[in-house]
Short mmCIF file of N, CA and C and ligand atoms in Angstrom, two decimals:
data_model
loop_
_atom_site.label_atom_id
_atom_site.label_comp_id
_atom_site.label_asym_id
_atom_site.label_seq_id
_atom_site.Cartn_x
_atom_site.Cartn_y
_atom_site.Cartn_z
N MET K 1 8.91 19.29 -18.02
CA MET K 1 9.09 17.84 -18.18
C MET K 1 7.95 17.11 -17.46
N PRO K 2 7.35 16.09 -18.08
CA PRO K 2 6.25 15.40 -17.36
C PRO K 2 6.74 14.71 -16.11
N ASP K 3 5.92 14.70 -15.10
CA ASP K 3 6.28 14.05 -13.84
C ASP K 3 6.24 12.53 -14.04
N PRO K 4 7.38 11.83 -13.80
CA PRO K 4 7.39 10.38 -14.04
C PRO K 4 6.40 9.63 -13.16
N VAL K 5 6.14 10.19 -11.94
CA VAL K 5 5.19 9.52 -11.05
C VAL K 5 3.79 9.56 -11.68
N ASP K 6 3.45 10.76 -12.24
CA ASP K 6 2.14 10.89 -12.87
C ASP K 6 2.04 9.99 -14.09
N ASN K 7 3.13 9.90 -14.85
CA ASN K 7 3.11 9.03 -16.02
C ASN K 7 2.86 7.59 -15.63
N GLN K 8 3.53 7.20 -14.56
CA GLN K 8 3.36 5.83 -14.06
C GLN K 8 1.90 5.61 -13.64
N TYR K 9 1.38 6.59 -12.94
CA TYR K 9 -0.01 6.51 -12.47
C TYR K 9 -0.96 6.36 -13.65
N LEU K 10 -0.74 7.19 -14.69
CA LEU K 10 -1.64 7.15 -15.85
C LEU K 10 -1.53 5.82 -16.60
N SER K 11 -0.30 5.31 -16.73
CA SER K 11 -0.19 4.05 -17.47
C SER K 11 -0.78 2.89 -16.65
N ASN K 12 -0.69 2.97 -15.32
CA ASN K 12 -1.33 1.95 -14.48
C ASN K 12 -2.85 1.99 -14.63
N LEU K 13 -3.36 3.23 -14.66
CA LEU K 13 -4.81 3.40 -14.81
C LEU K 13 -5.27 2.87 -16.18
N LYS K 14 -4.46 3.11 -17.19
CA LYS K 14 -4.78 2.64 -18.54
C LYS K 14 -4.82 1.10 -18.56
N ARG K 15 -3.84 0.51 -17.88
CA ARG K 15 -3.77 -0.94 -17.82
C ARG K 15 -5.05 -1.49 -17.16
N PHE K 16 -5.47 -0.79 -16.10
CA PHE K 16 -6.70 -1.22 -15.43
C PHE K 16 -7.89 -1.13 -16.38
N CYS K 17 -7.98 0.00 -17.12
CA CYS K 17 -9.08 0.21 -18.07
C CYS K 17 -9.14 -0.93 -19.08
N GLN K 18 -7.97 -1.32 -19.59
CA GLN K 18 -7.94 -2.38 -20.60
C GLN K 18 -8.46 -3.69 -20.02
N GLN K 19 -8.06 -3.98 -18.79
CA GLN K 19 -8.49 -5.25 -18.19
C GLN K 19 -9.96 -5.22 -17.76
N LEU K 20 -10.42 -4.03 -17.40
CA LEU K 20 -11.80 -3.84 -16.96
C LEU K 20 -12.79 -4.30 -18.03
N SER K 21 -12.47 -4.00 -19.28
CA SER K 21 -13.41 -4.32 -20.36
C SER K 21 -13.60 -5.83 -20.51
N GLY K 22 -12.69 -6.63 -19.96
CA GLY K 22 -12.83 -8.08 -20.05
C GLY K 22 -13.82 -8.65 -19.02
N PHE K 23 -14.29 -7.81 -18.12
CA PHE K 23 -15.22 -8.28 -17.06
C PHE K 23 -16.68 -8.01 -17.46
N SER K 24 -17.57 -8.94 -17.14
CA SER K 24 -18.99 -8.69 -17.41
C SER K 24 -19.48 -7.63 -16.42
N ARG K 25 -20.67 -7.10 -16.73
CA ARG K 25 -21.17 -5.96 -15.93
C ARG K 25 -22.01 -6.38 -14.74
N GLU K 26 -21.78 -7.60 -14.27
CA GLU K 26 -22.56 -8.07 -13.11
C GLU K 26 -22.06 -7.42 -11.82
N ARG K 27 -22.99 -7.16 -10.95
CA ARG K 27 -22.66 -6.53 -9.67
C ARG K 27 -21.70 -7.41 -8.84
N GLY K 28 -21.80 -8.72 -9.04
CA GLY K 28 -20.92 -9.66 -8.32
C GLY K 28 -19.44 -9.43 -8.64
N ASN K 29 -19.17 -8.67 -9.68
CA ASN K 29 -17.77 -8.39 -10.04
C ASN K 29 -17.20 -7.18 -9.29
N LEU K 30 -18.01 -6.59 -8.43
CA LEU K 30 -17.57 -5.36 -7.77
C LEU K 30 -16.25 -5.56 -7.00
N ILE K 31 -16.20 -6.54 -6.11
CA ILE K 31 -14.99 -6.72 -5.29
C ILE K 31 -13.80 -7.14 -6.17
N PRO K 32 -13.99 -8.14 -7.08
CA PRO K 32 -12.85 -8.47 -7.95
C PRO K 32 -12.34 -7.27 -8.75
N LEU K 33 -13.24 -6.39 -9.17
CA LEU K 33 -12.79 -5.23 -9.95
C LEU K 33 -12.03 -4.22 -9.08
N LEU K 34 -12.51 -4.06 -7.84
CA LEU K 34 -11.78 -3.16 -6.93
C LEU K 34 -10.39 -3.75 -6.63
N GLN K 35 -10.33 -5.06 -6.47
CA GLN K 35 -9.04 -5.71 -6.22
C GLN K 35 -8.11 -5.53 -7.42
N LEU K 36 -8.69 -5.66 -8.61
CA LEU K 36 -7.89 -5.50 -9.82
C LEU K 36 -7.37 -4.05 -9.92
N ALA K 37 -8.26 -3.09 -9.62
CA ALA K 37 -7.86 -1.69 -9.68
C ALA K 37 -6.70 -1.43 -8.71
N GLN K 38 -6.83 -1.95 -7.52
CA GLN K 38 -5.77 -1.72 -6.53
C GLN K 38 -4.48 -2.42 -6.95
N HIS K 39 -4.63 -3.59 -7.56
CA HIS K 39 -3.45 -4.32 -8.03
C HIS K 39 -2.73 -3.51 -9.13
N CYS K 40 -3.50 -2.93 -10.04
CA CYS K 40 -2.89 -2.19 -11.17
C CYS K 40 -2.34 -0.83 -10.73
N VAL K 41 -3.12 -0.11 -9.92
CA VAL K 41 -2.78 1.29 -9.61
C VAL K 41 -2.04 1.42 -8.27
N GLY K 42 -2.21 0.44 -7.40
CA GLY K 42 -1.54 0.52 -6.09
C GLY K 42 -2.45 1.03 -5.00
N PHE K 43 -3.56 1.65 -5.40
CA PHE K 43 -4.56 2.15 -4.46
C PHE K 43 -5.84 2.43 -5.25
N LEU K 44 -6.88 2.93 -4.58
CA LEU K 44 -8.13 3.21 -5.29
C LEU K 44 -8.36 4.72 -5.38
N PRO K 45 -7.87 5.35 -6.44
CA PRO K 45 -8.14 6.78 -6.60
C PRO K 45 -9.59 6.98 -7.06
N PRO K 46 -10.13 8.20 -6.92
CA PRO K 46 -11.52 8.45 -7.34
C PRO K 46 -11.77 8.02 -8.79
N LYS K 47 -10.75 8.19 -9.64
CA LYS K 47 -10.93 7.83 -11.06
C LYS K 47 -11.21 6.32 -11.21
N ALA K 48 -10.52 5.50 -10.44
CA ALA K 48 -10.73 4.05 -10.52
C ALA K 48 -12.13 3.69 -10.00
N ILE K 49 -12.54 4.39 -8.93
CA ILE K 49 -13.90 4.16 -8.38
C ILE K 49 -14.93 4.51 -9.46
N ASP K 50 -14.73 5.65 -10.14
CA ASP K 50 -15.66 6.08 -11.20
C ASP K 50 -15.73 5.04 -12.32
N LEU K 51 -14.57 4.52 -12.69
CA LEU K 51 -14.52 3.54 -13.79
C LEU K 51 -15.28 2.27 -13.42
N VAL K 52 -15.06 1.80 -12.19
CA VAL K 52 -15.75 0.60 -11.73
C VAL K 52 -17.26 0.87 -11.69
N ALA K 53 -17.64 2.02 -11.13
CA ALA K 53 -19.06 2.38 -11.02
C ALA K 53 -19.69 2.44 -12.40
N GLY K 54 -19.02 3.09 -13.34
CA GLY K 54 -19.54 3.22 -14.71
C GLY K 54 -19.72 1.84 -15.35
N HIS K 55 -18.75 0.99 -15.13
CA HIS K 55 -18.79 -0.33 -15.76
C HIS K 55 -19.96 -1.17 -15.23
N LEU K 56 -20.23 -1.04 -13.93
CA LEU K 56 -21.26 -1.88 -13.32
C LEU K 56 -22.62 -1.19 -13.20
N GLY K 57 -22.68 0.06 -13.68
CA GLY K 57 -23.95 0.80 -13.61
C GLY K 57 -24.33 1.17 -12.19
N LEU K 58 -23.34 1.42 -11.34
CA LEU K 58 -23.60 1.83 -9.96
C LEU K 58 -23.16 3.28 -9.79
N SER K 59 -23.53 3.89 -8.65
CA SER K 59 -23.05 5.25 -8.42
C SER K 59 -21.68 5.17 -7.76
N PRO K 60 -20.80 6.16 -8.03
CA PRO K 60 -19.48 6.14 -7.39
C PRO K 60 -19.57 6.08 -5.87
N SER K 61 -20.58 6.75 -5.29
CA SER K 61 -20.65 6.75 -3.82
C SER K 61 -20.99 5.35 -3.29
N GLU K 62 -21.78 4.63 -4.07
CA GLU K 62 -22.13 3.26 -3.68
C GLU K 62 -20.86 2.39 -3.69
N VAL K 63 -20.07 2.54 -4.77
CA VAL K 63 -18.84 1.74 -4.90
C VAL K 63 -17.86 2.12 -3.80
N PHE K 64 -17.74 3.42 -3.55
CA PHE K 64 -16.83 3.88 -2.50
C PHE K 64 -17.26 3.33 -1.14
N GLY K 65 -18.58 3.37 -0.90
CA GLY K 65 -19.13 2.87 0.37
C GLY K 65 -18.77 1.40 0.60
N VAL K 66 -18.89 0.60 -0.45
CA VAL K 66 -18.55 -0.82 -0.33
C VAL K 66 -17.05 -0.98 -0.08
N ALA K 67 -16.26 -0.22 -0.85
CA ALA K 67 -14.79 -0.35 -0.74
C ALA K 67 -14.31 -0.01 0.67
N THR K 68 -14.91 1.01 1.29
CA THR K 68 -14.45 1.42 2.62
C THR K 68 -14.80 0.38 3.69
N PHE K 69 -15.71 -0.50 3.35
CA PHE K 69 -16.13 -1.53 4.29
C PHE K 69 -15.02 -2.57 4.49
N TYR K 70 -14.18 -2.73 3.48
CA TYR K 70 -13.13 -3.76 3.53
C TYR K 70 -11.77 -3.11 3.83
N ASN K 71 -11.05 -3.67 4.82
CA ASN K 71 -9.77 -3.01 5.13
C ASN K 71 -8.64 -3.42 4.18
N GLN K 72 -8.95 -4.22 3.16
CA GLN K 72 -7.91 -4.55 2.19
C GLN K 72 -7.70 -3.42 1.18
N PHE K 73 -8.63 -2.44 1.14
CA PHE K 73 -8.49 -1.38 0.13
C PHE K 73 -7.89 -0.13 0.74
N ARG K 74 -7.03 0.53 -0.05
CA ARG K 74 -6.46 1.79 0.41
C ARG K 74 -6.82 2.88 -0.59
N PHE K 75 -6.93 4.12 -0.08
CA PHE K 75 -7.41 5.22 -0.91
C PHE K 75 -6.36 6.30 -1.10
N THR K 76 -5.17 6.04 -0.57
CA THR K 76 -4.07 6.97 -0.78
C THR K 76 -2.91 6.18 -1.41
N PRO K 77 -2.05 6.85 -2.19
CA PRO K 77 -0.95 6.13 -2.82
C PRO K 77 -0.04 5.50 -1.77
N PRO K 78 0.50 4.32 -2.06
CA PRO K 78 1.43 3.72 -1.10
C PRO K 78 2.70 4.57 -0.98
N GLY K 79 3.39 4.44 0.14
CA GLY K 79 4.63 5.19 0.33
C GLY K 79 5.77 4.57 -0.47
N ARG K 80 6.93 5.24 -0.45
CA ARG K 80 8.10 4.70 -1.16
C ARG K 80 8.54 3.38 -0.53
N HIS K 81 8.23 3.21 0.75
CA HIS K 81 8.58 1.97 1.45
C HIS K 81 7.32 1.38 2.08
N PRO K 82 6.58 0.61 1.29
CA PRO K 82 5.35 0.04 1.85
C PRO K 82 5.65 -1.06 2.87
N ILE K 83 5.01 -0.96 4.02
CA ILE K 83 5.18 -1.97 5.06
C ILE K 83 3.88 -2.77 5.15
N LYS K 84 4.02 -4.07 5.11
CA LYS K 84 2.83 -4.92 5.23
C LYS K 84 3.01 -5.82 6.44
N VAL K 85 2.02 -5.84 7.28
CA VAL K 85 2.10 -6.70 8.46
C VAL K 85 1.10 -7.84 8.26
N CYS K 86 1.62 -9.06 8.35
CA CYS K 86 0.77 -10.22 8.13
C CYS K 86 -0.12 -10.47 9.35
N LEU K 87 -1.41 -10.60 9.07
CA LEU K 87 -2.34 -10.95 10.15
C LEU K 87 -3.11 -12.23 9.81
N GLY K 88 -2.43 -13.10 9.06
CA GLY K 88 -2.99 -14.44 8.83
C GLY K 88 -3.02 -15.18 10.17
N THR K 89 -3.60 -16.37 10.18
CA THR K 89 -3.83 -17.06 11.45
C THR K 89 -2.55 -17.24 12.26
N ALA K 90 -1.50 -17.79 11.62
CA ALA K 90 -0.26 -18.07 12.37
C ALA K 90 0.33 -16.79 12.94
N CYS K 91 0.35 -15.74 12.13
CA CYS K 91 0.94 -14.47 12.59
C CYS K 91 0.06 -13.82 13.66
N HIS K 92 -1.24 -13.96 13.48
CA HIS K 92 -2.17 -13.40 14.46
C HIS K 92 -1.93 -14.05 15.84
N ILE K 93 -1.81 -15.37 15.82
CA ILE K 93 -1.59 -16.10 17.09
C ILE K 93 -0.27 -15.69 17.73
N LYS K 94 0.73 -15.40 16.89
CA LYS K 94 2.05 -15.05 17.43
C LYS K 94 2.22 -13.55 17.69
N GLY K 95 1.12 -12.81 17.65
CA GLY K 95 1.20 -11.40 18.06
C GLY K 95 1.34 -10.40 16.91
N GLY K 96 0.83 -10.77 15.73
CA GLY K 96 0.88 -9.85 14.58
C GLY K 96 0.24 -8.50 14.88
N GLU K 97 -0.87 -8.51 15.63
CA GLU K 97 -1.57 -7.25 15.94
C GLU K 97 -0.66 -6.30 16.72
N ILE K 98 0.14 -6.89 17.61
CA ILE K 98 1.03 -6.06 18.44
C ILE K 98 2.11 -5.43 17.56
N ILE K 99 2.57 -6.21 16.57
CA ILE K 99 3.57 -5.67 15.63
C ILE K 99 2.96 -4.51 14.85
N LEU K 100 1.72 -4.72 14.38
CA LEU K 100 1.04 -3.67 13.63
C LEU K 100 0.90 -2.41 14.50
N GLU K 101 0.48 -2.59 15.73
CA GLU K 101 0.29 -1.44 16.63
C GLU K 101 1.61 -0.69 16.84
N ASN K 102 2.70 -1.44 16.91
CA ASN K 102 4.00 -0.81 17.10
C ASN K 102 4.40 0.03 15.88
N PHE K 103 4.13 -0.51 14.68
CA PHE K 103 4.40 0.28 13.47
C PHE K 103 3.51 1.52 13.46
N GLU K 104 2.23 1.34 13.82
CA GLU K 104 1.30 2.48 13.81
C GLU K 104 1.79 3.58 14.75
N ARG K 105 2.25 3.17 15.92
CA ARG K 105 2.71 4.14 16.91
C ARG K 105 3.98 4.82 16.42
N LYS K 106 4.90 4.02 15.89
CA LYS K 106 6.19 4.56 15.46
C LYS K 106 6.01 5.54 14.29
N LEU K 107 5.14 5.17 13.33
CA LEU K 107 4.98 5.99 12.12
C LEU K 107 3.88 7.04 12.28
N GLN K 108 3.12 6.91 13.36
CA GLN K 108 1.99 7.81 13.64
C GLN K 108 0.97 7.82 12.52
N ILE K 109 0.71 6.65 11.97
CA ILE K 109 -0.37 6.48 11.00
C ILE K 109 -1.11 5.18 11.37
N GLN K 110 -2.28 5.03 10.79
CA GLN K 110 -3.05 3.80 10.96
C GLN K 110 -2.81 2.90 9.75
N ALA K 111 -3.10 1.62 9.90
CA ALA K 111 -3.03 0.72 8.75
C ALA K 111 -3.92 1.28 7.64
N GLY K 112 -3.40 1.26 6.40
CA GLY K 112 -4.16 1.81 5.27
C GLY K 112 -3.76 3.24 4.96
N GLN K 113 -2.86 3.82 5.77
CA GLN K 113 -2.47 5.22 5.54
C GLN K 113 -1.00 5.32 5.11
N THR K 114 -0.63 6.52 4.68
CA THR K 114 0.74 6.81 4.22
C THR K 114 1.25 7.99 5.03
N THR K 115 2.52 7.98 5.39
CA THR K 115 3.05 9.11 6.16
C THR K 115 3.04 10.39 5.29
N LEU K 116 3.01 11.54 5.93
CA LEU K 116 2.90 12.80 5.20
C LEU K 116 4.02 13.00 4.20
N ASP K 117 5.22 12.51 4.55
CA ASP K 117 6.35 12.68 3.62
C ASP K 117 6.37 11.57 2.56
N GLN K 118 5.34 10.77 2.51
CA GLN K 118 5.19 9.69 1.51
C GLN K 118 6.27 8.62 1.63
N CYS K 119 6.97 8.62 2.75
CA CYS K 119 8.07 7.65 2.90
C CYS K 119 7.52 6.25 3.18
N PHE K 120 6.61 6.14 4.15
CA PHE K 120 6.10 4.82 4.54
C PHE K 120 4.59 4.74 4.34
N SER K 121 4.15 3.55 4.00
CA SER K 121 2.72 3.26 4.10
C SER K 121 2.61 1.96 4.87
N LEU K 122 1.45 1.76 5.44
CA LEU K 122 1.29 0.60 6.32
C LEU K 122 0.00 -0.12 5.97
N GLU K 123 0.08 -1.42 5.86
CA GLU K 123 -1.17 -2.16 5.67
C GLU K 123 -1.12 -3.54 6.28
N ARG K 124 -2.30 -4.04 6.56
CA ARG K 124 -2.42 -5.41 7.08
C ARG K 124 -2.68 -6.31 5.89
N VAL K 125 -2.07 -7.47 5.88
CA VAL K 125 -2.29 -8.41 4.78
C VAL K 125 -2.60 -9.79 5.35
N ALA K 126 -3.19 -10.63 4.48
CA ALA K 126 -3.45 -12.01 4.86
C ALA K 126 -2.17 -12.82 4.64
N CYS K 127 -2.18 -14.07 5.02
CA CYS K 127 -0.99 -14.94 4.99
C CYS K 127 -0.11 -14.72 3.77
N VAL K 128 1.17 -14.48 4.00
CA VAL K 128 2.11 -14.26 2.89
C VAL K 128 2.92 -15.52 2.60
N GLY K 129 2.53 -16.62 3.22
CA GLY K 129 3.09 -17.91 2.84
C GLY K 129 4.37 -18.33 3.55
N CYS K 130 4.72 -17.67 4.63
CA CYS K 130 5.90 -18.17 5.36
C CYS K 130 5.57 -18.21 6.86
N CYS K 131 4.55 -18.99 7.17
CA CYS K 131 4.02 -19.06 8.53
C CYS K 131 5.06 -19.52 9.56
N ALA K 132 6.05 -20.31 9.10
CA ALA K 132 7.06 -20.80 10.04
C ALA K 132 7.85 -19.64 10.64
N LEU K 133 7.81 -18.49 9.96
CA LEU K 133 8.56 -17.31 10.44
C LEU K 133 7.68 -16.36 11.23
N ALA K 134 6.45 -16.75 11.53
CA ALA K 134 5.50 -15.85 12.19
C ALA K 134 6.05 -15.31 13.52
N PRO K 135 5.70 -14.07 13.83
CA PRO K 135 4.95 -13.10 13.03
C PRO K 135 5.85 -12.44 11.97
N VAL K 136 5.22 -12.13 10.83
CA VAL K 136 5.99 -11.67 9.67
C VAL K 136 5.57 -10.25 9.27
N ALA K 137 6.55 -9.45 8.85
CA ALA K 137 6.26 -8.15 8.24
C ALA K 137 7.07 -8.05 6.97
N LEU K 138 6.56 -7.31 5.99
CA LEU K 138 7.32 -7.08 4.75
C LEU K 138 7.64 -5.60 4.65
N MET K 139 8.89 -5.31 4.32
CA MET K 139 9.27 -3.92 4.04
C MET K 139 9.61 -3.94 2.56
N GLY K 140 8.76 -3.37 1.73
CA GLY K 140 8.92 -3.54 0.29
C GLY K 140 8.79 -5.02 -0.01
N GLU K 141 9.79 -5.60 -0.67
CA GLU K 141 9.72 -7.02 -1.02
C GLU K 141 10.40 -7.88 0.05
N ALA K 142 11.12 -7.27 0.97
CA ALA K 142 11.91 -8.04 1.95
C ALA K 142 11.04 -8.56 3.08
N ILE K 143 11.18 -9.85 3.34
CA ILE K 143 10.40 -10.48 4.41
C ILE K 143 11.19 -10.43 5.72
N HIS K 144 10.55 -9.99 6.77
CA HIS K 144 11.20 -9.99 8.09
C HIS K 144 10.40 -10.91 9.01
N GLY K 145 11.02 -12.03 9.36
CA GLY K 145 10.34 -13.03 10.17
C GLY K 145 10.64 -12.86 11.65
N HIS K 146 9.91 -13.62 12.46
CA HIS K 146 10.06 -13.59 13.91
C HIS K 146 10.11 -12.14 14.41
N MET K 147 9.16 -11.36 13.91
CA MET K 147 9.13 -9.95 14.30
C MET K 147 8.84 -9.81 15.80
N ALA K 148 9.42 -8.76 16.34
CA ALA K 148 9.18 -8.43 17.75
C ALA K 148 9.03 -6.92 17.82
N PRO K 149 8.29 -6.41 18.81
CA PRO K 149 8.14 -4.96 18.91
C PRO K 149 9.49 -4.25 18.88
N SER K 150 10.52 -4.87 19.49
CA SER K 150 11.83 -4.21 19.54
C SER K 150 12.50 -4.10 18.16
N LYS K 151 12.04 -4.90 17.18
CA LYS K 151 12.64 -4.82 15.85
C LYS K 151 12.04 -3.69 15.00
N VAL K 152 10.84 -3.26 15.40
CA VAL K 152 10.11 -2.28 14.58
C VAL K 152 10.92 -0.99 14.44
N GLU K 153 11.38 -0.49 15.56
CA GLU K 153 12.14 0.77 15.59
C GLU K 153 13.36 0.68 14.66
N GLY K 154 14.09 -0.43 14.75
CA GLY K 154 15.31 -0.61 13.97
C GLY K 154 15.05 -0.64 12.47
N LEU K 155 13.97 -1.31 12.08
CA LEU K 155 13.65 -1.40 10.65
C LEU K 155 13.30 -0.03 10.08
N VAL K 156 12.51 0.71 10.84
CA VAL K 156 12.12 2.05 10.38
C VAL K 156 13.36 2.95 10.31
N LEU K 157 14.19 2.84 11.31
CA LEU K 157 15.40 3.67 11.36
C LEU K 157 16.31 3.38 10.16
N GLN K 158 16.45 2.11 9.86
CA GLN K 158 17.29 1.70 8.73
C GLN K 158 16.84 2.38 7.43
N VAL K 159 15.53 2.39 7.19
CA VAL K 159 15.00 3.02 5.98
C VAL K 159 15.24 4.54 6.04
N GLU K 160 15.03 5.12 7.22
CA GLU K 160 15.22 6.57 7.34
C GLU K 160 16.67 6.95 7.04
N ILE K 161 17.60 6.13 7.49
CA ILE K 161 19.02 6.41 7.23
C ILE K 161 19.30 6.30 5.72
N GLU K 162 18.75 5.27 5.07
CA GLU K 162 18.93 5.11 3.63
C GLU K 162 18.37 6.31 2.87
N GLU K 163 17.19 6.76 3.29
CA GLU K 163 16.56 7.91 2.63
C GLU K 163 17.44 9.16 2.79
N GLU K 164 17.98 9.31 3.99
CA GLU K 164 18.83 10.47 4.28
C GLU K 164 20.07 10.44 3.38
N LYS K 165 20.68 9.27 3.27
CA LYS K 165 21.86 9.12 2.41
C LYS K 165 21.51 9.47 0.97
N HIS K 166 20.37 8.96 0.52
CA HIS K 166 19.92 9.19 -0.85
C HIS K 166 19.74 10.70 -1.10
N ARG K 167 19.11 11.38 -0.11
CA ARG K 167 18.89 12.83 -0.24
C ARG K 167 20.21 13.56 -0.32
N ASN K 168 21.18 13.15 0.54
CA ASN K 168 22.49 13.81 0.55
C ASN K 168 23.22 13.62 -0.76
N ARG K 169 23.12 12.39 -1.32
CA ARG K 169 23.78 12.11 -2.61
C ARG K 169 23.20 13.00 -3.69
N LYS K 170 21.85 13.15 -3.67
CA LYS K 170 21.18 13.97 -4.69
C LYS K 170 21.63 15.42 -4.58
N GLN K 171 21.68 15.90 -3.32
CA GLN K 171 22.10 17.29 -3.10
C GLN K 171 23.53 17.50 -3.56
N HIS K 172 24.35 16.52 -3.27
CA HIS K 172 25.76 16.58 -3.64
C HIS K 172 25.90 16.69 -5.17
N HIS K 173 25.13 15.85 -5.89
CA HIS K 173 25.18 15.86 -7.36
C HIS K 173 24.68 17.19 -7.90
N ALA K 174 23.63 17.70 -7.23
CA ALA K 174 23.04 18.96 -7.72
C ALA K 174 24.01 20.13 -7.59
N THR K 175 24.90 20.07 -6.60
CA THR K 175 25.82 21.20 -6.39
C THR K 175 27.14 21.02 -7.15
N GLU K 176 27.32 19.87 -7.81
CA GLU K 176 28.57 19.63 -8.55
C GLU K 176 28.62 20.45 -9.85
S1 FES N 201 -0.02 -16.35 8.60
FE1 FES N 201 1.56 -14.91 8.37
S2 FES N 201 2.84 -15.86 6.95
FE2 FES N 201 1.19 -17.25 7.13
#
């Protein structure tokens, strides 16, 4: 049976290919195209880098080199529970960096990485539009405002418990 994750990946890549053809081949489109690729696929796999390079007449290593310069791009698939820590001005002033460091320590990954079990990924983002709640973190689509280092542990634990329950339910069904 085809892997649904791979199918999803391929259809995302196809969507990117279709949109890519609408862009002119100017070098100035490099960053917008990388952003589009990440938006469609969720990260920048080598295939997306090759496509962008081919479209703009650049070498893949050149495109990769530029992409690594910006911390908005990720090169590994996001986890099942992507965590985004806002480092816009308001959140930065209210200690967003400390929140990010706490997630990094707890998950033992750096921003832009995914945990080995693919459960969590972590990234820094610009203002998510709810500065009154600064500092802000997102777990999937859920916004968590007034973040504090002491909340980090609890949020991660909550997801781990949900995952554990999900695994147990699956095992239970498999043995029925
Ligand atoms: S700066 Fe973080 S929500 Fe605006």
